[in-house]
PDB file of C-alpha atoms and ligand atoms in Angstrom:
ATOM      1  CA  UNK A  23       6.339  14.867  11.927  1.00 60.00           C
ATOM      2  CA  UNK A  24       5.305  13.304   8.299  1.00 70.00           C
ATOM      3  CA  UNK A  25       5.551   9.480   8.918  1.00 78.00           C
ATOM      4  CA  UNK A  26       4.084   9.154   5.366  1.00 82.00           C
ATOM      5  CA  UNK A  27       1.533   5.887   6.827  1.00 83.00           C
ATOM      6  CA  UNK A  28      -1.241   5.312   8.465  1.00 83.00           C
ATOM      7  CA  UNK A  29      -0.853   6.376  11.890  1.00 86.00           C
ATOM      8  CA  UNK A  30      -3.502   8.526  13.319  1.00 86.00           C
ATOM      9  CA  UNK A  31      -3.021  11.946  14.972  1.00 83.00           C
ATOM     10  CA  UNK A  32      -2.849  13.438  17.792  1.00 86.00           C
ATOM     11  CA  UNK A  33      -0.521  10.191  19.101  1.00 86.00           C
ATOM     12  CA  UNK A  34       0.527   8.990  16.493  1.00 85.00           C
ATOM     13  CA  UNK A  35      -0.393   5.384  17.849  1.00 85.00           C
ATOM     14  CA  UNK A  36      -2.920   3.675  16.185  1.00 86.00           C
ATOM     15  CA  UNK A  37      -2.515   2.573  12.576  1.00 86.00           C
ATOM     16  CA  UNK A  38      -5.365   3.127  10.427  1.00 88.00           C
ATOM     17  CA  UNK A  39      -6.337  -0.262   8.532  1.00 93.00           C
ATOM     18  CA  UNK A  40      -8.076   0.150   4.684  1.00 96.00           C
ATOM     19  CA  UNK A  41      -9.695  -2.093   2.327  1.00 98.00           C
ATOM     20  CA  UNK A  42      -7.929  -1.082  -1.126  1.00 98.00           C
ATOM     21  CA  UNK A  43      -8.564  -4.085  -2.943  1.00 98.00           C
ATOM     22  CA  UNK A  44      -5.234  -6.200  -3.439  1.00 98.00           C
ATOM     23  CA  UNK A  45      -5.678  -8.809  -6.173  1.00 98.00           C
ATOM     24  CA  UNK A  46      -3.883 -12.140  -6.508  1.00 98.00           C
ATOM     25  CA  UNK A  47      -1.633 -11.579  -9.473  1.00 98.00           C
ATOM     26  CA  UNK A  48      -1.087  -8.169 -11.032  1.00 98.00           C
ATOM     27  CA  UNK A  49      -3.535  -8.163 -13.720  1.00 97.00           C
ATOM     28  CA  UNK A  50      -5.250  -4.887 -14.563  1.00 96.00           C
ATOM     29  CA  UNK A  51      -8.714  -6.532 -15.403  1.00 96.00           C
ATOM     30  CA  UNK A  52     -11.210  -9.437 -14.702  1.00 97.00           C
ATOM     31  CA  UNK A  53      -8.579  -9.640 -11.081  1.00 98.00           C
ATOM     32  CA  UNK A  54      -9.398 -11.650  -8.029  1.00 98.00           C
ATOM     33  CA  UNK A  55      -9.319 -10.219  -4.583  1.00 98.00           C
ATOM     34  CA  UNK A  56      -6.416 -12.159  -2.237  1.00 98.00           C
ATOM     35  CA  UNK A  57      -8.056 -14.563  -0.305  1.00 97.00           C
ATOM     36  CA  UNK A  58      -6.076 -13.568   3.172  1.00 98.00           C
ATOM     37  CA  UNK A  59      -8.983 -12.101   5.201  1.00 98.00           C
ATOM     38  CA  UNK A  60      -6.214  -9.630   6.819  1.00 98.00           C
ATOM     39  CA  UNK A  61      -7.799  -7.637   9.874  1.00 97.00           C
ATOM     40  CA  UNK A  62     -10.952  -9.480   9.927  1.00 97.00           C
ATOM     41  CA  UNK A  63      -8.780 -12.788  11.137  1.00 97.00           C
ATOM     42  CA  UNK A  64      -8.804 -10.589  14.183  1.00 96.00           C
ATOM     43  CA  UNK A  65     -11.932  -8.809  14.341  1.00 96.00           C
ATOM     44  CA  UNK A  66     -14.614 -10.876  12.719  1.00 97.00           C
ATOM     45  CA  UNK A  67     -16.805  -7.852  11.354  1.00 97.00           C
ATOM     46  CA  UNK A  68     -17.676  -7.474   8.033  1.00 97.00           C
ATOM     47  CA  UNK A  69     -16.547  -3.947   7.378  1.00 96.00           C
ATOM     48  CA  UNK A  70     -12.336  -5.658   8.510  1.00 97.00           C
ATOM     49  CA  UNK A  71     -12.566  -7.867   5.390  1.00 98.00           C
ATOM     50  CA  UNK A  72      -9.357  -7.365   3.349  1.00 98.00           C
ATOM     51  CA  UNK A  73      -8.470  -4.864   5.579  1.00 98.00           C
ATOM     52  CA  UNK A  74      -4.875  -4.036   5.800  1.00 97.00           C
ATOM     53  CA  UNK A  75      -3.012  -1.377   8.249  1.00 94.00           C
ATOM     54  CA  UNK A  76      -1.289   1.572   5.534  1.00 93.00           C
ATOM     55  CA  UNK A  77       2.011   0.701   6.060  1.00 90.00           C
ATOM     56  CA  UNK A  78       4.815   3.807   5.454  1.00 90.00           C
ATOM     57  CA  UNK A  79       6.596   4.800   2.169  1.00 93.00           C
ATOM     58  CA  UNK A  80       9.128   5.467   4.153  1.00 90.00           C
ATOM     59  CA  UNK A  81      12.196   3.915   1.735  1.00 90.00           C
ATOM     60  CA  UNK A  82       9.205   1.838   0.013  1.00 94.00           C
ATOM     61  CA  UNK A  83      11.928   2.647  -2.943  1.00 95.00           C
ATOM     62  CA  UNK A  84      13.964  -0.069  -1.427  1.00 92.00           C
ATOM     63  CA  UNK A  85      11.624  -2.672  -0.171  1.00 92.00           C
ATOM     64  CA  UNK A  86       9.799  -4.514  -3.258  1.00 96.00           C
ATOM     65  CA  UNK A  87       7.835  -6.201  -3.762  1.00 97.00           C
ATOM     66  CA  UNK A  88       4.673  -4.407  -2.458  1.00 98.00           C
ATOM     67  CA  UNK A  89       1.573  -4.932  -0.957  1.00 98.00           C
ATOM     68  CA  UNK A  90       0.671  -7.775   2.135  1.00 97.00           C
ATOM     69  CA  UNK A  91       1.085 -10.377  -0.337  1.00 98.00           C
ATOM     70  CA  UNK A  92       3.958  -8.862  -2.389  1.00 98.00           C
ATOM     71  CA  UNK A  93       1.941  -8.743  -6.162  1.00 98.00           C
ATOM     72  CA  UNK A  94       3.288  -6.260  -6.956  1.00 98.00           C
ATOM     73  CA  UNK A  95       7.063  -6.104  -8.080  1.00 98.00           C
ATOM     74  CA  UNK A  96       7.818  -2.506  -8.529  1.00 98.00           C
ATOM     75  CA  UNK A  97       6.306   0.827  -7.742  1.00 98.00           C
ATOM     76  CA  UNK A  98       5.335   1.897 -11.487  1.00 98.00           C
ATOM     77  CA  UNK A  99       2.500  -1.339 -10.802  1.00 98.00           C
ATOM     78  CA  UNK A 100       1.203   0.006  -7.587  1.00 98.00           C
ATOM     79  CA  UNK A 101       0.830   3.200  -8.865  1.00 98.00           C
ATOM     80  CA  UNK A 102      -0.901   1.776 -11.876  1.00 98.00           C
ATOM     81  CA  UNK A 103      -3.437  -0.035  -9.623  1.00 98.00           C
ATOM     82  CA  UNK A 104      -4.126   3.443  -7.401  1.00 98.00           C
ATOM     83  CA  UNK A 105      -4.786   5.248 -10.675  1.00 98.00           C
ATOM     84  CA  UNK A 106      -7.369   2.819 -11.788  1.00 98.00           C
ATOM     85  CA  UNK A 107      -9.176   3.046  -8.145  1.00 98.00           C
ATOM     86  CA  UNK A 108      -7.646   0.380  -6.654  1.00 98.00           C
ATOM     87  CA  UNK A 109      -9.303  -3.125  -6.720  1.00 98.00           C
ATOM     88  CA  UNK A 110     -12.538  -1.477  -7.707  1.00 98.00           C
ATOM     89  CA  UNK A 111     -11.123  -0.354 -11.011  1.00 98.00           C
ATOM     90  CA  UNK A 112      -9.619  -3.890 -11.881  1.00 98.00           C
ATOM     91  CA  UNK A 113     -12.030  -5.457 -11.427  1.00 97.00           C
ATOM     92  CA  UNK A 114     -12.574  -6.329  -7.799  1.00 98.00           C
ATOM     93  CA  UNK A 115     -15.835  -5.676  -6.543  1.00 95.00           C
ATOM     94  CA  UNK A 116     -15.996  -5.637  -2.344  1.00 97.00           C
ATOM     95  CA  UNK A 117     -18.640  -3.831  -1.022  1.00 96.00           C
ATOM     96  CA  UNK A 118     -16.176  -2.202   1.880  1.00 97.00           C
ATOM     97  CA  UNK A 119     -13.558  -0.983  -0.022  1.00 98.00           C
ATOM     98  CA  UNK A 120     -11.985   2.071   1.556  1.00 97.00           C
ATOM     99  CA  UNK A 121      -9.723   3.444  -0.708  1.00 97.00           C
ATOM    100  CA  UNK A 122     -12.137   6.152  -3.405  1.00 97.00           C
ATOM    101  CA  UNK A 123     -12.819   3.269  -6.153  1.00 97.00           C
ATOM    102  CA  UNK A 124     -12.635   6.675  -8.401  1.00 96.00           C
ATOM    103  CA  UNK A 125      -9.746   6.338 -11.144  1.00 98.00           C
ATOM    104  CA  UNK A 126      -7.135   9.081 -10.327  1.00 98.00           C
ATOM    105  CA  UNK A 127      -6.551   9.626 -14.309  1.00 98.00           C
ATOM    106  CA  UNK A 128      -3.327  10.741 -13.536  1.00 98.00           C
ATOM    107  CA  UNK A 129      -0.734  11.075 -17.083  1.00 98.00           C
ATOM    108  CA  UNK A 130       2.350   9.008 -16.852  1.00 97.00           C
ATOM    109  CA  UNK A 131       4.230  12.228 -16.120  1.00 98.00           C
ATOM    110  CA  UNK A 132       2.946  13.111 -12.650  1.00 98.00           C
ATOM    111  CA  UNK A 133       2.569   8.582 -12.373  1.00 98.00           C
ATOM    112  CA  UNK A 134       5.879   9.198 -12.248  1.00 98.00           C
ATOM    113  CA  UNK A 135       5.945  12.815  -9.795  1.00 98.00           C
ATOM    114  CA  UNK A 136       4.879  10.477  -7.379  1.00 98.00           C
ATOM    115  CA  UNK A 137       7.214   7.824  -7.703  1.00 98.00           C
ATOM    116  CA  UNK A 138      10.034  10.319  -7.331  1.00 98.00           C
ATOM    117  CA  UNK A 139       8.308  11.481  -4.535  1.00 97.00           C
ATOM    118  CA  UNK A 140       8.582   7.874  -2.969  1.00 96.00           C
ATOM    119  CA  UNK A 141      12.369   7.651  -3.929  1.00 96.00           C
ATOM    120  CA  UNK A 142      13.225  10.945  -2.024  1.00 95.00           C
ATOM    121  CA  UNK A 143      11.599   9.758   1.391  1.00 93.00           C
ATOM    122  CA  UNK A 144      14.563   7.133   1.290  1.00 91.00           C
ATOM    123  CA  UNK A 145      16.781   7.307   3.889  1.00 85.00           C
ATOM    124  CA  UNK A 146      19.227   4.586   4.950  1.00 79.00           C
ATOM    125  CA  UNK A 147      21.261   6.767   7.785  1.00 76.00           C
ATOM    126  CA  UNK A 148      19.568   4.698  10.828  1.00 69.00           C
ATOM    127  CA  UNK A 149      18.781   1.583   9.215  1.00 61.00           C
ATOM    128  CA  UNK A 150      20.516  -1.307   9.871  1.00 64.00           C
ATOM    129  CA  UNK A 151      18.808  -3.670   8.132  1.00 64.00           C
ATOM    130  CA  UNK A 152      17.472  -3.316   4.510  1.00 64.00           C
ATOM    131  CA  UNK A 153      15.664  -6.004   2.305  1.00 67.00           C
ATOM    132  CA  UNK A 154      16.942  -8.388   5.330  1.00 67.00           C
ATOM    133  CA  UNK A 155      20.989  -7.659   4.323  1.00 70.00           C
ATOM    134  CA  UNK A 156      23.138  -5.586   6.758  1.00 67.00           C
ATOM    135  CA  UNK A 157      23.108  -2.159   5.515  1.00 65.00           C
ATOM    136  CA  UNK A 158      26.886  -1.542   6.308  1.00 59.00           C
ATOM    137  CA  UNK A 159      27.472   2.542   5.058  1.00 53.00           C
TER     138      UNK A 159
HETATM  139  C1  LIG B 220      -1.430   7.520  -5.121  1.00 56.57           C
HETATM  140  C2  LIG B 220      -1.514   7.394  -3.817  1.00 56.57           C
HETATM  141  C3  LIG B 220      -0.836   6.243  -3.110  1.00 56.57           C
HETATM  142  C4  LIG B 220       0.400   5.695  -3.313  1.00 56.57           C
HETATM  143  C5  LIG B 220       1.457   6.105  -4.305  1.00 56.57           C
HETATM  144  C6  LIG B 220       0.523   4.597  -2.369  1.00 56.57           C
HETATM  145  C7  LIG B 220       1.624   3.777  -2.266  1.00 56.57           C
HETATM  146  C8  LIG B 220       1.663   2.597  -1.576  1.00 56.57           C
HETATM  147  C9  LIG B 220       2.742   1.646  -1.586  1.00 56.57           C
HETATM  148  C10 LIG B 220       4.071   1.819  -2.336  1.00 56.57           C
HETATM  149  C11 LIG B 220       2.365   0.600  -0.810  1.00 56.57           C
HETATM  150  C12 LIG B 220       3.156  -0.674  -0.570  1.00 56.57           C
HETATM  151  C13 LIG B 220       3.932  -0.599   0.716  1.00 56.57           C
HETATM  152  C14 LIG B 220       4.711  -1.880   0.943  1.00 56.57           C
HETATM  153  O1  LIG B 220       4.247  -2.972   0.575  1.00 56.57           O
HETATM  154  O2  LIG B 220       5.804  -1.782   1.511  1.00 56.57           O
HETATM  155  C15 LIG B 220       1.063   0.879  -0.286  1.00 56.57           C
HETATM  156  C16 LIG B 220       0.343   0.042   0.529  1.00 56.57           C
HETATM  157  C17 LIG B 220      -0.858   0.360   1.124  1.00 56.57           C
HETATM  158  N1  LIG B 220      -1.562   1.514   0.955  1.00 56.57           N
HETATM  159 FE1  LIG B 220      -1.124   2.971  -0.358  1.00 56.57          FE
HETATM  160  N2  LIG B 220      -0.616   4.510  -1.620  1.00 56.57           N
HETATM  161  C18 LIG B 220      -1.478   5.498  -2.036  1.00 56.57           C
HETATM  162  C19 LIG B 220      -2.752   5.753  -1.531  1.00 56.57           C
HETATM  163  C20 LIG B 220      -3.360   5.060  -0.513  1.00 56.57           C
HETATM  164  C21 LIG B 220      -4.625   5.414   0.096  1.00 56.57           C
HETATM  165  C22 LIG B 220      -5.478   6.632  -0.293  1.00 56.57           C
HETATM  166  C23 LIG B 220      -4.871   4.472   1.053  1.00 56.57           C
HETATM  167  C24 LIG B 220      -6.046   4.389   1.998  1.00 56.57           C
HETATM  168  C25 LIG B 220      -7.301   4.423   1.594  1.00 56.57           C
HETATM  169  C26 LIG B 220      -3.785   3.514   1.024  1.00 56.57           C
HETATM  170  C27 LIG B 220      -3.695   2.398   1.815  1.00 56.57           C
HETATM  171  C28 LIG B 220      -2.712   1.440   1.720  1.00 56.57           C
HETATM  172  C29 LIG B 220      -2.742   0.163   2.421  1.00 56.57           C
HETATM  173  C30 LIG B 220      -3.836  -0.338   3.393  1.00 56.57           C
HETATM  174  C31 LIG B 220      -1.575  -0.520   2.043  1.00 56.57           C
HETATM  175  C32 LIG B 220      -1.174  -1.929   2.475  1.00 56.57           C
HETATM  176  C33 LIG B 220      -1.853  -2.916   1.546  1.00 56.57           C
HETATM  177  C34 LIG B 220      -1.433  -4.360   1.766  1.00 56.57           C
HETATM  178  O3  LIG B 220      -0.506  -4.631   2.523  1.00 56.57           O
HETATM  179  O4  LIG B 220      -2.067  -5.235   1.171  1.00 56.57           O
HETATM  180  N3  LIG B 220      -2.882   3.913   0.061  1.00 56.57           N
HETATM  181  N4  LIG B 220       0.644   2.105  -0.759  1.00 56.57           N
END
């Protein structure tokens, strides 16, 4: 089934981890990488720096603010950064990013396709808990 993450198939059991990049504040240029380490605090190899697992969109739509570090305060600035290439295109220049530093040079239109997209994978039937208040429908 479409967990819209990370997880890698056949299982379904192991969570990819990427280097996309995140910056400290959500500037668009001259940005600084966030200094947490992420996967490499657990597996000291070079290619793990700034490596994150790709958590799910899964209700994203309800979850702000985004990212391990939470720069980013809505979804229009996390699609921004993706459609300038991710850290690489503001600015941030790792030598093991994962994400294509390409910009996506998508128009503002299908910018916002996607984060329609996003809203419709929210579902609050089986969650209890949302944004840490009790989801009581
Ligand atoms: C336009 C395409 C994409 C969109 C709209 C998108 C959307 C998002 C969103 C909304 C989050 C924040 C989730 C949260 O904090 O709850 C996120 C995080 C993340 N995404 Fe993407 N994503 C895209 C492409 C990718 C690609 C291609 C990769 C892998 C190379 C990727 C890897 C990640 C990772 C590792 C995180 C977690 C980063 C962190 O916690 O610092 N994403 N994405």
């Amino acid at each position: 089934m479409p967990f819209f993450n990370g997880t890698v198939p056949p299982h379904f059991t192991h969570t990819e981890s990427e280097v996309i990049g995140v910056p400290t504040r959500p500037d668009t240029a001259n940005a600084v990488i966030d200094n947490d380490l992420g996967k490499y605090n657990l597996f000291p190899f070079d290619v793990f720096k700034y490596a994150f697992k790709t958590t799910t969109v899964r209700n994203a739509a309800l979850t702000a603010p985004y990212m391990h570090n939470g720069v980013y305060s809505d979804l229009e600035q996390v699609m921004d950064f993706y459609n300038r290439g991710g850290g690489a295109g503001i600015g941030i220049a790792l030598d093991n990013q994962t994400l294509p530093p390409d910009p996506l040079n998508l128009s503002k239109e299908e910018q916002k396709a996607i984060i329609a997209f996003i809203h419709s994978l929210t579902d609050t039937t089986h969650t209890l808990y949302i944004g840490g208040k009790l989801n009581q429908q």
